[in-house]
Amino acid sequence: MVGSFIPKNKKEALDLKAKYTELIPYSGGTDLMVENRKNPSYLFLGKLNELKGIKKTDGKIEIGAETTFTEALESPIIPQMMKDALILIAAPAIRNTGTFAGNIGNGSAKADSALIEYGLDAVITVESVRGERNIPIEDFYLGRKHIDLNEDEIITKITIPDIHPDFYSYEKVGGRKALAISRIAFLGILEMESDKIKSISVSFGAVSEKIIRYKDVEKMLIGLTKEEAKAKKDEFVKAYEDRMQLTEGRVSADYRKKVTIKLLKEFLKNGGI
Ligand SMILES: Cc1cc2nc3c(=O)[nH]c(=O)nc-3n(C[C@H](O)[C@H](O)[C@H](O)COP(=O)(O)OP(=O)(O)OC[C@H]3O[C@@H](n4cnc5c(N)ncnc54)[C@H](O)[C@@H]3O)c2cc1C
């Protein structure tokens, strides 16, 4: 046990993490502090302004790792689909301290901001004294409690595209209306270019060890008009039915499958497909 530290800037934080790799980085502590660890040593990142804030650059939105959900909800830059997810996270007290890095720091497929990051092809920046790495979220998320983060690295930034989709649908199914951890979460995004489908993104959260997104299946509809896509709709939905291996959780795998497919069909129908 080396004790805990409150670095004043990013350089100091990275130096400390390089020297004492056992330090556990954190900010909000809303996940961490309910764990029962023996003699932990912490690296508190909540005072680092370099890891906070939201800015727009070159068609992209950069979210500092230690930005809280409340700060994001108050930002005019954050896309509405992300806000739809954030406003359903816990209650105001948790949203005031819970952060973006903390939400993805456990690799949980139930993390509500992570689903939106999957759907938007977010890139996660991690840094150490050795330099920085930029990792697509689907490669960063390796499984429950397992992320692509070396022992001397910390998460510093999350980058999402500044897109304005023609249609999107976000749904969170929980045990109750408020203060619920996702049992099933869905995000569908549709972008058109003149009358053709430019991109379609379909992601499912909380139904498996990892968030599910099949980019090869999405390709089936890209470049088609909505009328042409309607003709392929059954084949498209069946590809998900055949491929998705859902895990048993607080609800059965069967129930999860039924609801996920229903959410997918509703998204396609409401999107005009
Ligand atoms: C009552 C309650 C309700 C909740 N409801 C929801 C909900 O509806 N939806 C949801 O998604 N979550 C929910 N959560 C979980 C939690 O609040 C969120 O996951 C939140 O985003 C965690 O952020 P944090 O800053 O508090 O993380 P912390 O607890 O500080 O850290 C969480 C993990 O991330 C790691 N970490 C943090 N920052 C970094 C970094 N910069 N680099 C590397 N690793 C880092 C930590 O080491 C730790 O392993 C809930 C929690 C509680 C207690």
GROMACS .gro file of C-alpha atoms and ligand atoms in nm:
model
  326
    1MET     CA    1   0.000   0.000   0.000
    2VAL     CA    2   0.157   0.330  -0.113
    3GLY     CA    3  -0.117   0.564   0.012
    4SER     CA    4  -0.347   0.785  -0.191
    5PHE     CA    5  -0.266   1.092  -0.400
    6ILE     CA    6  -0.441   1.405  -0.525
    7PRO     CA    7  -0.231   1.525  -0.822
    8LYS     CA    8  -0.262   1.889  -0.930
    9ASN     CA    9  -0.212   1.836  -1.302
   10LYS     CA   10  -0.213   1.559  -1.565
   11LYS     CA   11   0.168   1.530  -1.575
   12GLU     CA   12   0.184   1.469  -1.203
   13ALA     CA   13  -0.097   1.210  -1.231
   14LEU     CA   14   0.082   1.022  -1.513
   15ASP     CA   15   0.416   1.031  -1.327
   16LEU     CA   16   0.248   0.887  -1.016
   17LYS     CA   17   0.070   0.615  -1.216
   18ALA     CA   18   0.401   0.518  -1.381
   19LYS     CA   19   0.576   0.502  -1.044
   20TYR     CA   20   0.297   0.328  -0.850
   21THR     CA   21   0.098   0.120  -1.098
   22GLU     CA   22  -0.122  -0.018  -0.819
   23LEU     CA   23  -0.288   0.324  -0.778
   24ILE     CA   24  -0.659   0.309  -0.865
   25PRO     CA   25  -0.762   0.615  -1.069
   26TYR     CA   26  -1.102   0.760  -0.991
   27SER     CA   27  -1.311   1.074  -0.978
   28GLY     CA   28  -1.678   1.038  -0.880
   29GLY     CA   29  -1.628   0.722  -0.678
   30THR     CA   30  -1.992   0.621  -0.727
   31ASP     CA   31  -1.889   0.275  -0.857
   32LEU     CA   32  -1.563   0.238  -0.673
   33MET     CA   33  -1.669   0.327  -0.321
   34VAL     CA   34  -1.933   0.054  -0.305
   35GLU     CA   35  -1.660  -0.207  -0.369
   36ASN     CA   36  -1.498  -0.378  -0.072
   37ARG     CA   37  -1.122  -0.360  -0.142
   38LYS     CA   38  -0.851  -0.438   0.114
   39ASN     CA   39  -0.604  -0.149   0.167
   40PRO     CA   40  -0.654   0.026  -0.166
   41SER     CA   41  -0.436   0.315  -0.285
   42TYR     CA   42  -0.619   0.576  -0.487
   43LEU     CA   43  -0.527   0.839  -0.746
   44PHE     CA   44  -0.795   1.110  -0.732
   45LEU     CA   45  -0.835   1.276  -1.075
   46GLY     CA   46  -1.125   1.505  -0.987
   47LYS     CA   47  -0.907   1.815  -0.953
   48LEU     CA   48  -0.752   1.795  -1.301
   49ASN     CA   49  -0.904   2.062  -1.525
   50GLU     CA   50  -0.717   1.908  -1.822
   51LEU     CA   51  -0.944   1.603  -1.789
   52LYS     CA   52  -1.268   1.803  -1.769
   53GLY     CA   53  -1.492   1.992  -2.009
   54ILE     CA   54  -1.648   1.947  -2.350
   55LYS     CA   55  -1.533   2.105  -2.676
   56LYS     CA   56  -1.608   2.090  -3.047
   57THR     CA   57  -1.320   2.051  -3.295
   58ASP     CA   58  -1.325   1.957  -3.668
   59GLY     CA   59  -1.669   1.797  -3.669
   60LYS     CA   60  -1.592   1.608  -3.348
   61ILE     CA   61  -1.690   1.648  -2.984
   62GLU     CA   62  -1.425   1.587  -2.720
   63ILE     CA   63  -1.545   1.499  -2.371
   64GLY     CA   64  -1.288   1.518  -2.090
   65ALA     CA   65  -1.272   1.186  -1.904
   66GLU     CA   66  -1.368   1.336  -1.568
   67THR     CA   67  -1.660   1.541  -1.699
   68THR     CA   68  -1.970   1.469  -1.490
   69PHE     CA   69  -2.306   1.370  -1.636
   70THR     CA   70  -2.466   1.688  -1.501
   71GLU     CA   71  -2.203   1.901  -1.679
   72ALA     CA   72  -2.276   1.713  -2.003
   73LEU     CA   73  -2.652   1.754  -1.960
   74GLU     CA   74  -2.600   2.131  -1.926
   75SER     CA   75  -2.376   2.153  -2.234
   76PRO     CA   76  -2.525   2.280  -2.564
   77ILE     CA   77  -2.264   2.071  -2.752
   78ILE     CA   78  -2.360   1.724  -2.631
   79PRO     CA   79  -2.596   1.547  -2.880
   80GLN     CA   80  -2.953   1.492  -2.766
   81MET     CA   81  -2.924   1.111  -2.796
   82MET     CA   82  -2.645   1.117  -2.534
   83LYS     CA   83  -2.854   1.344  -2.312
   84ASP     CA   84  -3.150   1.102  -2.346
   85ALA     CA   85  -2.927   0.834  -2.191
   86LEU     CA   86  -2.761   1.054  -1.927
   87ILE     CA   87  -3.086   1.191  -1.785
   88LEU     CA   88  -3.192   0.834  -1.703
   89ILE     CA   89  -2.874   0.754  -1.509
   90ALA     CA   90  -2.953   0.711  -1.139
   91ALA     CA   91  -3.060   1.033  -0.965
   92PRO     CA   92  -2.919   1.391  -0.960
   93ALA     CA   93  -2.672   1.319  -0.675
   94ILE     CA   94  -2.504   1.041  -0.877
   95ARG     CA   95  -2.517   1.244  -1.201
   96ASN     CA   96  -2.348   1.536  -1.021
   97THR     CA   97  -2.040   1.325  -0.941
   98GLY     CA   98  -2.049   1.025  -1.182
   99THR     CA   99  -1.816   1.071  -1.479
  100PHE     CA  100  -1.769   0.946  -1.836
  101ALA     CA  101  -1.439   0.769  -1.757
  102GLY     CA  102  -1.592   0.605  -1.449
  103ASN     CA  103  -1.885   0.478  -1.656
  104ILE     CA  104  -1.655   0.289  -1.897
  105GLY     CA  105  -1.386   0.213  -1.638
  106ASN     CA  106  -1.537  -0.127  -1.551
  107GLY     CA  107  -1.612  -0.242  -1.907
  108SER     CA  108  -1.978  -0.286  -1.810
  109ALA     CA  109  -2.227  -0.356  -2.090
  110LYS     CA  110  -2.490  -0.190  -1.867
  111ALA     CA  111  -2.310   0.148  -1.865
  112ASP     CA  112  -2.559   0.387  -2.023
  113SER     CA  113  -2.312   0.634  -2.179
  114ALA     CA  114  -2.110   0.343  -2.325
  115LEU     CA  115  -2.405   0.233  -2.541
  116ILE     CA  116  -2.425   0.577  -2.704
  117GLU     CA  117  -2.046   0.574  -2.750
  118TYR     CA  118  -2.074   0.234  -2.926
  119GLY     CA  119  -2.348   0.360  -3.156
  120LEU     CA  120  -2.146   0.670  -3.244
  121ASP     CA  121  -1.810   0.492  -3.294
  122ALA     CA  122  -1.648   0.684  -3.009
  123VAL     CA  123  -1.273   0.682  -2.965
  124ILE     CA  124  -1.126   0.648  -2.617
  125THR     CA  125  -0.797   0.826  -2.547
  126VAL     CA  126  -0.572   0.677  -2.282
  127GLU     CA  127  -0.243   0.830  -2.170
  128SER     CA  128   0.071   0.737  -1.981
  129VAL     CA  129   0.422   0.884  -1.953
  130ARG     CA  130   0.494   0.673  -2.265
  131GLY     CA  131   0.243   0.873  -2.473
  132GLU     CA  132  -0.121   0.844  -2.583
  133ARG     CA  133  -0.329   0.576  -2.755
  134ASN     CA  134  -0.662   0.632  -2.932
  135ILE     CA  135  -0.879   0.321  -2.923
  136PRO     CA  136  -1.222   0.263  -3.085
  137ILE     CA  137  -1.466   0.180  -2.805
  138GLU     CA  138  -1.546  -0.166  -2.943
  139ASP     CA  139  -1.174  -0.255  -2.907
  140PHE     CA  140  -1.142  -0.078  -2.571
  141TYR     CA  141  -1.429  -0.281  -2.420
  142LEU     CA  142  -1.290  -0.634  -2.387
  143GLY     CA  143  -1.554  -0.780  -2.153
  144ARG     CA  144  -1.696  -0.733  -1.805
  145LYS     CA  145  -1.435  -0.573  -1.576
  146HIS     CA  146  -1.189  -0.595  -1.864
  147ILE     CA  147  -1.076  -0.297  -2.073
  148ASP     CA  148  -0.775  -0.225  -2.294
  149LEU     CA  149  -0.588  -0.018  -2.036
  150ASN     CA  150  -0.228  -0.081  -1.930
  151GLU     CA  151  -0.135  -0.051  -1.564
  152ASP     CA  152   0.043   0.284  -1.612
  153GLU     CA  153  -0.238   0.440  -1.820
  154ILE     CA  154  -0.546   0.646  -1.739
  155ILE     CA  155  -0.845   0.738  -1.956
  156THR     CA  156  -0.820   1.106  -2.052
  157LYS     CA  157  -1.078   1.176  -2.324
  158ILE     CA  158  -1.374   1.040  -2.517
  159THR     CA  159  -1.430   1.163  -2.874
  160ILE     CA  160  -1.760   1.130  -3.061
  161PRO     CA  161  -1.860   1.264  -3.405
  162ASP     CA  162  -2.078   1.576  -3.412
  163ILE     CA  163  -2.352   1.411  -3.617
  164HIS     CA  164  -2.711   1.524  -3.664
  165PRO     CA  165  -2.890   1.204  -3.767
  166ASP     CA  166  -3.216   1.204  -3.962
  167PHE     CA  167  -3.363   0.966  -3.706
  168TYR     CA  168  -3.259   0.790  -3.386
  169SER     CA  169  -3.424   0.587  -3.117
  170TYR     CA  170  -3.290   0.535  -2.764
  171GLU     CA  171  -3.471   0.306  -2.522
  172LYS     CA  172  -3.374   0.196  -2.171
  173VAL     CA  173  -3.572  -0.085  -2.017
  174GLY     CA  174  -3.528  -0.099  -1.638
  175GLY     CA  175  -3.699  -0.249  -1.339
  176ARG     CA  176  -3.878   0.083  -1.272
  177LYS     CA  177  -3.909   0.428  -1.425
  178ALA     CA  178  -3.637   0.601  -1.222
  179LEU     CA  179  -3.311   0.497  -1.053
  180ALA     CA  180  -3.287   0.179  -1.257
  181ILE     CA  181  -2.981  -0.003  -1.392
  182SER     CA  182  -3.048  -0.107  -1.754
  183ARG     CA  183  -3.191  -0.451  -1.811
  184ILE     CA  184  -3.201  -0.391  -2.184
  185ALA     CA  185  -3.089  -0.077  -2.366
  186PHE     CA  186  -3.119   0.002  -2.736
  187LEU     CA  187  -2.980   0.267  -2.969
  188GLY     CA  188  -3.059   0.291  -3.339
  189ILE     CA  189  -2.928   0.574  -3.557
  190LEU     CA  190  -3.023   0.643  -3.919
  191GLU     CA  191  -2.843   0.887  -4.149
  192MET     CA  192  -2.968   0.958  -4.502
  193GLU     CA  193  -2.789   1.111  -4.801
  194SER     CA  194  -3.052   1.244  -5.044
  195ASP     CA  195  -3.289   0.941  -5.062
  196LYS     CA  196  -3.031   0.672  -4.976
  197ILE     CA  197  -2.927   0.527  -4.640
  198LYS     CA  198  -2.583   0.671  -4.566
  199SER     CA  199  -2.539   0.485  -4.238
  200ILE     CA  200  -2.739   0.279  -3.995
  201SER     CA  201  -2.612   0.195  -3.648
  202VAL     CA  202  -2.783  -0.058  -3.417
  203SER     CA  203  -2.649  -0.128  -3.065
  204PHE     CA  204  -2.785  -0.328  -2.773
  205GLY     CA  205  -2.665  -0.278  -2.415
  206ALA     CA  206  -2.704  -0.483  -2.097
  207VAL     CA  207  -2.803  -0.803  -2.277
  208SER     CA  208  -2.467  -0.974  -2.302
  209GLU     CA  209  -2.110  -0.962  -2.161
  210LYS     CA  210  -2.030  -0.696  -2.422
  211ILE     CA  211  -2.241  -0.433  -2.591
  212ILE     CA  212  -2.367  -0.579  -2.920
  213ARG     CA  213  -2.317  -0.408  -3.254
  214TYR     CA  214  -2.281  -0.596  -3.585
  215LYS     CA  215  -2.136  -0.359  -3.844
  216ASP     CA  216  -2.137  -0.631  -4.112
  217VAL     CA  217  -2.517  -0.671  -4.072
  218GLU     CA  218  -2.566  -0.292  -4.084
  219LYS     CA  219  -2.393  -0.289  -4.427
  220MET     CA  220  -2.688  -0.486  -4.567
  221LEU     CA  221  -2.899  -0.166  -4.580
  222ILE     CA  222  -2.635   0.097  -4.662
  223GLY     CA  223  -2.679   0.264  -5.002
  224LEU     CA  224  -3.044   0.152  -5.033
  225THR     CA  225  -3.353   0.373  -5.049
  226LYS     CA  226  -3.600   0.323  -4.765
  227GLU     CA  227  -3.831   0.134  -5.007
  228GLU     CA  228  -3.547  -0.101  -5.106
  229ALA     CA  229  -3.455  -0.142  -4.739
  230LYS     CA  230  -3.816  -0.241  -4.657
  231ALA     CA  231  -3.780  -0.536  -4.895
  232LYS     CA  232  -3.469  -0.650  -4.701
  233LYS     CA  233  -3.613  -0.579  -4.356
  234ASP     CA  234  -3.706  -0.939  -4.266
  235GLU     CA  235  -3.361  -1.065  -4.367
  236PHE     CA  236  -3.202  -0.782  -4.166
  237VAL     CA  237  -3.401  -0.859  -3.850
  238LYS     CA  238  -3.340  -1.234  -3.889
  239ALA     CA  239  -2.964  -1.173  -3.898
  240TYR     CA  240  -2.994  -1.028  -3.545
  241GLU     CA  241  -3.229  -1.306  -3.431
  242ASP     CA  242  -2.987  -1.574  -3.551
  243ARG     CA  243  -2.670  -1.415  -3.425
  244MET     CA  244  -2.750  -1.262  -3.087
  245GLN     CA  245  -2.651  -1.490  -2.798
  246LEU     CA  246  -2.802  -1.312  -2.499
  247THR     CA  247  -2.710  -1.391  -2.140
  248GLU     CA  248  -2.944  -1.460  -1.850
  249GLY     CA  249  -2.946  -1.167  -1.605
  250ARG     CA  250  -3.211  -1.014  -1.385
  251VAL     CA  251  -3.442  -1.118  -1.668
  252SER     CA  252  -3.433  -1.434  -1.880
  253ALA     CA  253  -3.239  -1.458  -2.208
  254ASP     CA  254  -3.567  -1.537  -2.387
  255TYR     CA  255  -3.734  -1.220  -2.260
  256ARG     CA  256  -3.428  -1.019  -2.358
  257LYS     CA  257  -3.435  -1.161  -2.710
  258LYS     CA  258  -3.806  -1.082  -2.756
  259VAL     CA  259  -3.768  -0.725  -2.633
  260THR     CA  260  -3.448  -0.650  -2.827
  261ILE     CA  261  -3.604  -0.766  -3.153
  262LYS     CA  262  -3.921  -0.565  -3.080
  263LEU     CA  263  -3.710  -0.252  -3.020
  264LEU     CA  264  -3.521  -0.312  -3.345
  265LYS     CA  265  -3.844  -0.354  -3.545
  266GLU     CA  266  -3.994  -0.038  -3.391
  267PHE     CA  267  -3.681   0.161  -3.475
  268LEU     CA  268  -3.695   0.047  -3.838
  269LYS     CA  269  -4.070   0.116  -3.866
  270ASN     CA  270  -4.052   0.461  -3.707
  271GLY     CA  271  -3.748   0.541  -3.922
  272GLY     CA  272  -3.961   0.470  -4.233
  273ILE     CA  273  -3.817   0.126  -4.315
  274LIG     C1  274  -2.727   0.426  -0.683
  274LIG     C2  275  -2.648   0.412  -0.812
  274LIG     C3  276  -2.717   0.415  -0.933
  274LIG     C4  277  -2.649   0.401  -1.054
  274LIG     N1  278  -2.721   0.406  -1.172
  274LIG     C5  279  -2.655   0.394  -1.289
  274LIG     C6  280  -2.728   0.401  -1.411
  274LIG     O1  281  -2.850   0.418  -1.417
  274LIG     N2  282  -2.657   0.387  -1.527
  274LIG     C7  283  -2.521   0.370  -1.528
  274LIG     O2  284  -2.463   0.360  -1.637
  274LIG     N3  285  -2.452   0.365  -1.413
  274LIG     C8  286  -2.514   0.376  -1.293
  274LIG     N4  287  -2.443   0.370  -1.176
  274LIG     C9  288  -2.299   0.344  -1.180
  274LIG    C10  289  -2.206   0.469  -1.172
  274LIG     O3  290  -2.268   0.578  -1.109
  274LIG    C11  291  -2.159   0.512  -1.312
  274LIG     O4  292  -2.096   0.404  -1.377
  274LIG    C12  293  -2.066   0.633  -1.311
  274LIG     O5  294  -2.043   0.675  -1.442
  274LIG    C13  295  -1.931   0.602  -1.248
  274LIG     O6  296  -1.852   0.720  -1.255
  274LIG     P1  297  -1.756   0.761  -1.136
  274LIG     O7  298  -1.679   0.882  -1.175
  274LIG     O8  299  -1.830   0.767  -1.008
  274LIG     O9  300  -1.659   0.633  -1.137
  274LIG     P2  301  -1.562   0.583  -1.022
  274LIG    O10  302  -1.637   0.510  -0.917
  274LIG    O11  303  -1.476   0.697  -0.979
  274LIG    O12  304  -1.475   0.479  -1.106
  274LIG    C14  305  -1.535   0.366  -1.165
  274LIG    C15  306  -1.425   0.279  -1.230
  274LIG    O13  307  -1.363   0.351  -1.336
  274LIG    C16  308  -1.222   0.362  -1.312
  274LIG     N5  309  -1.180   0.497  -1.357
  274LIG    C17  310  -1.238   0.615  -1.325
  274LIG     N6  311  -1.176   0.716  -1.388
  274LIG    C18  312  -1.075   0.660  -1.460
  274LIG    C19  313  -0.976   0.711  -1.548
  274LIG     N7  314  -0.967   0.841  -1.576
  274LIG     N8  315  -0.888   0.624  -1.604
  274LIG    C20  316  -0.897   0.492  -1.579
  274LIG     N9  317  -0.991   0.436  -1.499
  274LIG    C21  318  -1.078   0.519  -1.440
  274LIG    C22  319  -1.204   0.343  -1.162
  274LIG    O14  320  -1.075   0.296  -1.128
  274LIG    C23  321  -1.314   0.242  -1.133
  274LIG    O15  322  -1.269   0.111  -1.165
  274LIG    C24  323  -2.507   0.384  -1.053
  274LIG    C25  324  -2.438   0.382  -0.931
  274LIG    C26  325  -2.507   0.396  -0.812
  274LIG    C27  326  -2.429   0.395  -0.682
   0.00000   0.00000   0.00000
